[in-house]
Short mmCIF file of C-alpha atoms and ligand atoms in Angstrom, two decimals:
data_model
loop_
_atom_site.label_atom_id
_atom_site.label_comp_id
_atom_site.label_asym_id
_atom_site.label_seq_id
_atom_site.Cartn_x
_atom_site.Cartn_y
_atom_site.Cartn_z
CA MET A 1 -0.03 0.01 -0.02
CA SER A 2 3.00 2.34 0.22
CA SER A 3 3.75 3.04 -3.39
CA TYR A 4 1.51 5.96 -4.27
CA TYR A 5 2.61 8.30 -1.46
CA ASP A 6 6.25 7.17 -1.75
CA GLU A 7 6.27 7.92 -5.45
CA HIS A 8 4.63 11.26 -5.20
CA ASP A 9 6.43 12.49 -2.13
CA CYS A 10 3.40 13.52 -0.15
CA SER A 11 1.76 12.20 2.89
CA PRO A 12 -1.69 10.88 3.75
CA LEU A 13 -4.19 13.49 4.91
CA ALA A 14 -4.38 14.29 8.57
CA ASP A 15 -7.75 13.89 10.33
CA GLY A 16 -10.25 16.50 9.23
CA GLU A 17 -8.11 17.69 6.32
CA ARG A 18 -9.86 17.73 2.97
CA PRO A 19 -8.15 16.24 -0.08
CA ASN A 20 -7.47 18.53 -3.01
CA HIS A 21 -9.33 16.52 -5.61
CA MET A 22 -8.49 18.65 -8.62
CA LEU A 23 -4.80 18.61 -7.82
CA HIS A 24 -4.93 14.90 -7.25
CA LEU A 25 -6.82 14.32 -10.46
CA ALA A 26 -4.41 16.47 -12.43
CA ARG A 27 -1.50 14.45 -11.10
CA LEU A 28 -3.12 11.19 -11.99
CA LEU A 29 -3.88 12.37 -15.53
CA ILE A 30 -0.45 13.65 -16.17
CA ASP A 31 0.99 10.50 -14.76
CA GLY A 32 -1.49 8.44 -16.77
CA GLY A 33 -0.81 10.26 -20.09
CA TYR A 34 2.89 9.75 -19.75
CA ALA A 35 2.39 6.21 -18.72
CA SER A 36 0.19 5.29 -21.67
CA ASP A 37 3.00 6.15 -24.07
CA LEU A 38 5.18 3.83 -22.00
CA ASP A 39 2.45 1.27 -22.11
CA MET A 40 2.61 1.18 -25.85
CA GLU A 41 6.31 0.91 -25.82
CA PHE A 42 6.33 -1.96 -23.40
CA GLU A 43 3.48 -3.74 -25.16
CA ASN A 44 5.47 -3.52 -28.38
CA LEU A 45 8.49 -5.03 -26.63
CA PHE A 46 6.79 -7.87 -24.77
CA SER A 47 3.47 -8.80 -26.29
CA GLY A 48 2.51 -10.57 -29.47
CA GLU A 49 4.62 -13.62 -30.41
CA LYS A 50 7.29 -12.85 -27.88
CA LYS A 51 7.24 -14.72 -24.58
CA ALA A 52 8.33 -13.34 -21.28
CA PRO A 53 12.13 -13.82 -20.86
CA PRO A 54 13.76 -16.74 -19.03
CA ALA A 55 13.67 -17.06 -15.25
CA SER A 56 16.63 -15.65 -13.39
CA LYS A 57 19.42 -18.27 -13.26
CA LYS A 58 20.18 -17.54 -9.66
CA VAL A 59 16.52 -17.87 -8.60
CA VAL A 60 16.23 -21.17 -10.41
CA GLU A 61 19.42 -22.52 -8.81
CA ASP A 62 18.02 -21.57 -5.38
CA LEU A 63 14.65 -23.34 -5.79
CA PRO A 64 14.24 -26.07 -3.17
CA LYS A 65 14.78 -29.65 -4.23
CA ILE A 66 12.97 -32.19 -2.16
CA PRO A 67 13.05 -35.97 -2.19
CA VAL A 68 10.00 -37.86 -3.49
CA SER A 69 8.18 -39.30 -0.44
CA PRO A 70 6.24 -42.63 -0.17
CA ALA A 71 3.06 -40.51 0.07
CA ASP A 72 3.82 -38.88 -3.33
CA VAL A 73 4.28 -42.36 -4.81
CA SER A 74 1.09 -43.79 -3.36
CA LYS A 75 -0.89 -40.78 -4.62
CA ASN A 76 0.59 -41.30 -8.16
CA THR A 77 1.85 -37.72 -8.19
CA GLN A 78 3.00 -36.82 -11.71
CA CYS A 79 5.56 -34.45 -13.08
CA PRO A 80 3.26 -32.11 -15.14
CA ILE A 81 5.87 -31.82 -17.95
CA CYS A 82 6.83 -35.42 -18.77
CA ARG A 83 3.64 -36.80 -17.15
CA ALA A 84 5.53 -39.71 -15.56
CA ASP A 85 4.79 -40.69 -11.94
CA PHE A 86 7.43 -39.53 -9.45
CA GLU A 87 9.43 -42.50 -8.04
CA LEU A 88 11.20 -43.07 -4.75
CA GLY A 89 14.83 -42.00 -4.97
CA GLU A 90 14.02 -39.09 -7.34
CA THR A 91 14.04 -35.43 -6.30
CA MET A 92 11.47 -32.86 -7.22
CA LEU A 93 12.03 -29.18 -7.75
CA GLN A 94 9.53 -27.07 -5.86
CA MET A 95 8.33 -23.82 -7.38
CA PRO A 96 7.12 -20.97 -5.05
CA CYS A 97 3.52 -21.76 -6.16
CA ASN A 98 4.01 -25.23 -4.68
CA HIS A 99 4.01 -27.10 -8.02
CA HIS A 100 6.63 -29.87 -8.37
CA PHE A 101 8.69 -31.05 -11.39
CA HIS A 102 11.72 -33.09 -12.32
CA SER A 103 14.65 -30.64 -12.50
CA SER A 104 15.47 -32.04 -15.91
CA CYS A 105 11.92 -31.25 -17.08
CA ILE A 106 11.38 -27.80 -15.59
CA ASN A 107 14.86 -26.39 -16.33
CA PRO A 108 14.54 -26.28 -20.13
CA TRP A 109 11.13 -24.55 -19.65
CA LEU A 110 12.54 -21.93 -17.24
CA GLU A 111 15.39 -21.28 -19.68
CA ARG A 112 12.70 -20.23 -22.25
CA THR A 113 10.28 -18.31 -20.04
CA ASN A 114 9.80 -17.35 -16.42
CA SER A 115 6.40 -18.77 -15.42
CA CYS A 116 5.11 -22.01 -13.88
CA PRO A 117 3.78 -24.18 -16.72
CA VAL A 118 0.80 -25.18 -14.57
CA CYS A 119 -0.38 -21.89 -12.99
CA ARG A 120 1.79 -19.14 -14.74
CA HIS A 121 3.17 -17.89 -11.45
CA GLU A 122 6.08 -15.71 -12.52
CA LEU A 123 9.68 -16.02 -11.27
CA PRO A 124 11.97 -12.95 -11.37
CA THR A 125 14.04 -12.64 -14.58
CA ASP A 126 17.53 -11.28 -15.29
CA ASP A 127 16.09 -8.88 -17.90
CA PRO A 128 15.97 -5.30 -16.55
CA ASP A 129 13.55 -4.13 -19.23
CA TYR A 130 11.04 -6.89 -18.35
CA GLU A 131 11.35 -6.29 -14.67
CA GLU A 132 10.60 -2.54 -15.31
CA TYR A 133 7.63 -3.56 -17.41
CA LYS A 134 6.21 -5.75 -14.54
CA ARG A 135 6.63 -2.88 -12.04
CA HIS A 136 5.00 -0.53 -14.53
CA LYS A 137 2.02 -2.84 -14.97
CA ALA A 138 1.61 -3.11 -11.21
CA ARG A 139 1.66 0.74 -10.92
CA LYS A 140 -0.90 0.99 -13.71
CA VAL A 141 -3.32 -1.23 -11.78
CA GLN A 142 -2.81 0.97 -8.74
CA ARG A 143 -3.25 4.17 -10.78
CA ASP A 144 -6.51 2.89 -12.39
CA PHE A 145 -7.78 2.02 -8.93
CA GLU A 146 -6.88 5.55 -7.63
CA LEU A 147 -8.57 7.18 -10.58
CA GLU A 148 -11.74 5.21 -10.05
CA SER A 149 -11.96 5.79 -6.36
CA LEU A 150 -11.21 9.47 -6.87
CA HIS A 151 -13.99 9.68 -9.43
CA ASP A 152 -16.33 7.96 -7.06
CA SER A 153 -15.48 10.37 -4.25
CA MET A 154 -16.00 13.39 -6.53
CA PHE A 155 -19.20 12.32 -8.28
CA GLY A 156 -20.36 9.13 -6.58
CA MET B 1 12.16 -37.07 -32.33
CA ALA B 2 13.47 -36.21 -28.84
CA ASN B 3 12.70 -38.87 -26.22
CA ILE B 4 10.72 -36.61 -23.92
CA ALA B 5 8.37 -35.70 -26.71
CA VAL B 6 7.62 -39.35 -27.73
CA ALA B 7 7.39 -40.51 -24.14
CA ARG B 8 5.01 -37.76 -23.27
CA ILE B 9 2.76 -38.17 -26.25
CA LYS B 10 2.48 -41.90 -25.50
CA ARG B 11 1.39 -41.17 -21.93
CA GLU B 12 -1.00 -38.42 -23.04
CA PHE B 13 -2.44 -40.67 -25.64
CA LYS B 14 -3.34 -43.23 -22.99
CA GLU B 15 -4.86 -40.53 -20.79
CA VAL B 16 -6.95 -38.90 -23.44
CA VAL B 17 -8.29 -42.23 -24.61
CA LYS B 18 -9.51 -42.88 -21.01
CA SER B 19 -10.88 -39.37 -20.50
CA GLU B 20 -14.51 -38.54 -19.77
CA GLU B 21 -14.83 -36.38 -22.93
CA VAL B 22 -13.77 -39.30 -25.11
CA ALA B 23 -16.25 -41.59 -23.34
CA LYS B 24 -19.02 -39.04 -24.27
CA CYS B 25 -17.64 -38.80 -27.83
CA HIS B 26 -16.89 -35.10 -27.41
CA ILE B 27 -13.24 -35.36 -28.48
CA LYS B 28 -11.01 -38.03 -29.99
CA VAL B 29 -7.35 -38.44 -30.89
CA GLU B 30 -5.92 -41.04 -33.32
CA LEU B 31 -2.45 -41.85 -34.52
CA VAL B 32 -1.79 -41.25 -38.19
CA ASP B 33 1.33 -43.40 -38.19
CA ASP B 34 3.47 -45.01 -35.48
CA SER B 35 5.94 -42.24 -35.13
CA PHE B 36 3.80 -40.19 -32.67
CA THR B 37 4.61 -37.00 -34.57
CA SER B 38 1.43 -36.84 -36.63
CA LEU B 39 -1.97 -37.22 -35.07
CA ARG B 40 -5.57 -36.77 -36.04
CA GLY B 41 -7.90 -34.99 -33.62
CA GLU B 42 -11.64 -34.81 -33.68
CA ILE B 43 -14.02 -32.44 -31.82
CA LEU B 44 -17.76 -32.38 -31.68
CA GLY B 45 -19.40 -29.03 -32.37
CA PRO B 46 -20.71 -27.68 -29.04
CA PRO B 47 -24.51 -27.42 -28.35
CA ASP B 48 -26.32 -24.12 -28.94
CA THR B 49 -23.76 -23.02 -31.51
CA PRO B 50 -23.96 -23.13 -35.38
CA TYR B 51 -21.46 -26.03 -35.22
CA GLU B 52 -23.77 -28.14 -33.02
CA GLY B 53 -23.49 -31.83 -33.77
CA GLY B 54 -20.80 -31.43 -36.47
CA THR B 55 -17.64 -33.48 -36.47
CA PHE B 56 -14.49 -31.41 -37.04
CA ILE B 57 -11.26 -33.12 -37.93
CA LEU B 58 -7.88 -31.60 -36.98
CA ASP B 59 -4.41 -32.21 -38.23
CA ILE B 60 -1.96 -32.24 -35.17
CA ARG B 61 1.83 -32.15 -35.63
CA ILE B 62 4.00 -32.69 -32.63
CA PRO B 63 7.28 -30.68 -32.83
CA GLU B 64 10.56 -32.25 -31.77
CA THR B 65 10.65 -29.72 -28.85
CA TYR B 66 7.23 -30.75 -27.48
CA PRO B 67 6.03 -30.06 -24.76
CA PHE B 68 8.27 -26.94 -24.57
CA ASN B 69 6.60 -25.73 -27.80
CA PRO B 70 2.94 -26.16 -28.69
CA PRO B 71 1.65 -28.72 -31.16
CA LYS B 72 0.88 -27.35 -34.62
CA VAL B 73 -2.89 -27.68 -35.17
CA GLN B 74 -5.14 -26.87 -38.06
CA PHE B 75 -8.65 -27.74 -39.17
CA LEU B 76 -8.91 -30.25 -42.02
CA THR B 77 -12.75 -29.90 -42.04
CA LYS B 78 -13.77 -26.65 -43.73
CA ILE B 79 -15.30 -24.26 -41.25
CA TRP B 80 -16.77 -20.72 -41.12
CA HIS B 81 -15.41 -19.12 -37.94
CA PRO B 82 -13.72 -15.69 -37.24
CA ASN B 83 -10.61 -17.28 -35.73
CA ILE B 84 -10.12 -20.04 -38.27
CA SER B 85 -9.13 -19.53 -41.88
CA SER B 86 -11.94 -20.63 -44.23
CA VAL B 87 -9.21 -21.27 -46.84
CA THR B 88 -6.43 -23.08 -44.99
CA GLY B 89 -7.94 -24.15 -41.65
CA ALA B 90 -5.19 -22.20 -39.76
CA ILE B 91 -6.17 -21.31 -36.29
CA CYS B 92 -5.61 -18.08 -34.35
CA LEU B 93 -5.58 -19.16 -30.68
CA ASP B 94 -3.22 -17.71 -28.02
CA ILE B 95 -2.41 -21.06 -26.34
CA LEU B 96 -1.21 -22.45 -29.68
CA LYS B 97 1.21 -19.49 -29.82
CA ASP B 98 2.76 -17.41 -27.06
CA GLN B 99 0.38 -18.52 -24.31
CA TRP B 100 1.33 -22.17 -24.54
CA ALA B 101 2.59 -23.80 -21.30
CA ALA B 102 4.45 -27.10 -21.03
CA ALA B 103 1.77 -28.54 -18.73
CA MET B 104 -0.89 -28.24 -21.37
CA THR B 105 -1.89 -31.43 -23.17
CA LEU B 106 -3.65 -32.65 -26.34
CA ARG B 107 -6.77 -32.90 -24.21
CA THR B 108 -6.55 -29.22 -23.10
CA VAL B 109 -5.85 -28.17 -26.73
CA LEU B 110 -8.93 -30.02 -28.03
CA LEU B 111 -11.17 -28.66 -25.23
CA SER B 112 -9.85 -25.08 -25.88
CA LEU B 113 -10.67 -25.47 -29.57
CA GLN B 114 -14.19 -26.62 -28.64
CA ALA B 115 -14.49 -23.56 -26.41
CA LEU B 116 -13.30 -21.39 -29.26
CA LEU B 117 -16.12 -22.73 -31.44
CA ALA B 118 -18.58 -21.71 -28.70
CA ALA B 119 -16.99 -18.30 -28.12
CA PRO B 120 -15.33 -16.66 -31.15
CA GLU B 121 -12.90 -13.75 -30.55
CA PRO B 122 -13.61 -11.45 -33.53
CA ASP B 123 -11.12 -8.82 -32.30
CA ASP B 124 -8.22 -11.22 -32.82
CA PRO B 125 -9.34 -12.70 -36.15
CA GLN B 126 -7.67 -15.24 -38.43
CA ASP B 127 -10.26 -14.73 -41.22
CA ALA B 128 -11.10 -10.99 -41.62
CA VAL B 129 -14.11 -11.61 -43.87
CA VAL B 130 -15.74 -13.95 -41.40
CA ALA B 131 -14.86 -11.65 -38.46
CA ARG B 132 -16.50 -8.69 -40.18
CA GLN B 133 -19.66 -10.61 -40.89
CA TYR B 134 -19.73 -11.90 -37.28
CA LYS B 135 -19.58 -8.34 -35.99
CA GLU B 136 -21.89 -6.64 -38.58
CA THR B 137 -24.50 -9.19 -39.45
CA SER B 138 -24.47 -11.86 -36.75
CA ASP B 139 -27.67 -13.57 -38.07
CA ILE B 140 -26.08 -14.15 -41.46
CA PHE B 141 -22.90 -15.29 -39.80
CA SER B 142 -24.79 -17.92 -37.74
CA GLN B 143 -26.69 -19.24 -40.68
CA THR B 144 -23.57 -19.32 -42.86
CA ALA B 145 -21.59 -21.16 -40.17
CA ARG B 146 -24.44 -23.64 -39.80
CA HIS B 147 -24.62 -24.13 -43.56
CA TRP B 148 -20.86 -24.91 -43.73
CA ALA B 149 -21.16 -27.26 -40.72
CA SER B 150 -24.06 -29.20 -42.31
CA ASN B 151 -22.17 -29.52 -45.59
CA TYR B 152 -18.65 -30.23 -44.41
CA ALA B 153 -18.95 -31.56 -40.81
CA SER B 154 -22.21 -33.66 -41.14
CA ALA B 155 -24.01 -31.39 -38.68
CA PRO B 156 -27.71 -32.19 -38.65
CA HIS B 157 -29.28 -28.73 -38.99
CA ARG B 158 -29.48 -27.56 -42.58
CA GLU B 159 -30.02 -24.08 -44.03
CA PRO B 160 -32.30 -24.94 -46.96
CA VAL B 161 -32.35 -21.39 -48.50
CA MET B 162 -28.54 -21.33 -48.55
CA ASP B 163 -28.40 -24.88 -49.90
CA ASP B 164 -30.69 -23.77 -52.75
CA LYS B 165 -28.54 -20.82 -53.70
CA VAL B 166 -25.43 -23.00 -53.85
CA ALA B 167 -27.34 -25.52 -55.94
CA GLN B 168 -28.40 -22.73 -58.33
CA LEU B 169 -24.84 -21.65 -59.00
CA LYS B 170 -23.68 -25.29 -59.21
CA ASN B 171 -26.36 -25.96 -61.87
CA MET B 172 -24.92 -23.03 -63.83
CA GLY B 173 -21.63 -24.87 -63.96
CA PHE B 174 -19.75 -23.25 -61.07
CA ASP B 175 -17.66 -25.25 -58.66
CA GLU B 176 -19.72 -25.99 -55.56
CA HIS B 177 -17.13 -24.89 -52.98
CA LYS B 178 -16.17 -21.79 -54.94
CA ALA B 179 -19.84 -20.88 -55.14
CA ARG B 180 -20.28 -21.40 -51.41
CA VAL B 181 -17.28 -19.24 -50.55
CA ALA B 182 -18.45 -16.41 -52.95
CA LEU B 183 -22.01 -16.48 -51.52
CA SER B 184 -20.79 -16.60 -47.92
CA THR B 185 -18.40 -13.71 -48.54
CA HIS B 186 -21.15 -11.59 -50.21
CA ASN B 187 -23.85 -12.16 -47.58
CA TRP B 188 -25.68 -14.58 -49.98
CA ASP B 189 -26.33 -12.04 -52.71
CA ILE B 190 -26.29 -14.25 -55.88
CA GLU B 191 -25.42 -11.54 -58.30
CA GLN B 192 -22.48 -10.19 -56.32
CA ALA B 193 -21.32 -13.78 -55.78
CA MET B 194 -21.41 -14.49 -59.53
CA GLU B 195 -19.55 -11.27 -60.30
CA ASN B 196 -16.95 -12.26 -57.73
CA ILE B 197 -16.39 -15.76 -59.20
CA LEU B 198 -16.20 -14.41 -62.77
CA SER B 199 -13.87 -11.46 -62.00
ZN1 LIG C 1 9.26 -34.78 -15.52
ZN1 LIG C 2 2.56 -23.24 -10.36
#
């Protein structure tokens, strides 16, 4: 919840203080106008045929590897990529979203793109442009929310 | 072909054959040869759509890099749909392109195509002519799609007026499919369709 005030170098209103709606709106619009040019630029870079970049090497190396348990075997737990059952003696790589894979199966995928093949949970990448794009998208969601609640408070 | 691709297709093949949708005859997959690189898919046109009850055949090619890259799929059965080329059967669907994920399977692909038949996305068209008709004259689109489904996919509901117009042009010596394409493209105006074929 910090981002808006941090970015704009102003503090939340004190009790009883009235927000300056017009000023606030003007800021959002300026911010939004500038950002929609950026939007286009980022969309051109990362949408269409082009996939998100590979997952960060370091992050992938640090993913936990856990041994297959007798419980996994009795439940016929499968690796979602090769669709073979996990067997005792094998290790599974665990993604932050709690999906499990053979390392040899998930590694080639994460070398292509940064998301879990089951749920699309994204890992960090080593690509600074893409990381900026993700931050920008998160800010856009925040901005749209601000704009909407501001509109509601003025006219609602 | 790489071992992981063959091993996975074999496992998937067993799964899809056992699946509930196959049991209900909604989808089907068959081998074309024993290499597991070329498959034949089949989907049933979903209820309450112009494709209802039709059988649509798909050509499925498994790339060497499967499942890290999507299968290449196209319609062999001729179909009138905004996201499928009425000429080549090429499909515009995100999961067959950049939205593919390695955990998706032949079963999810066939079910997604069935969903695409039920819910076209005209803003991301493969066939611009069909997409425009879908947006501008949705009644004519539905009837045209049903006409194609009854003629090419053995769907049970016919469009007798359209069948008659195709027959008229056929009796004049025009190729049946060319006549159907011209009529479909020109919102079933016989004169415009003839002009189009002759030009
Ligand atoms: Zn595996
Ligand atoms: Zn996941």
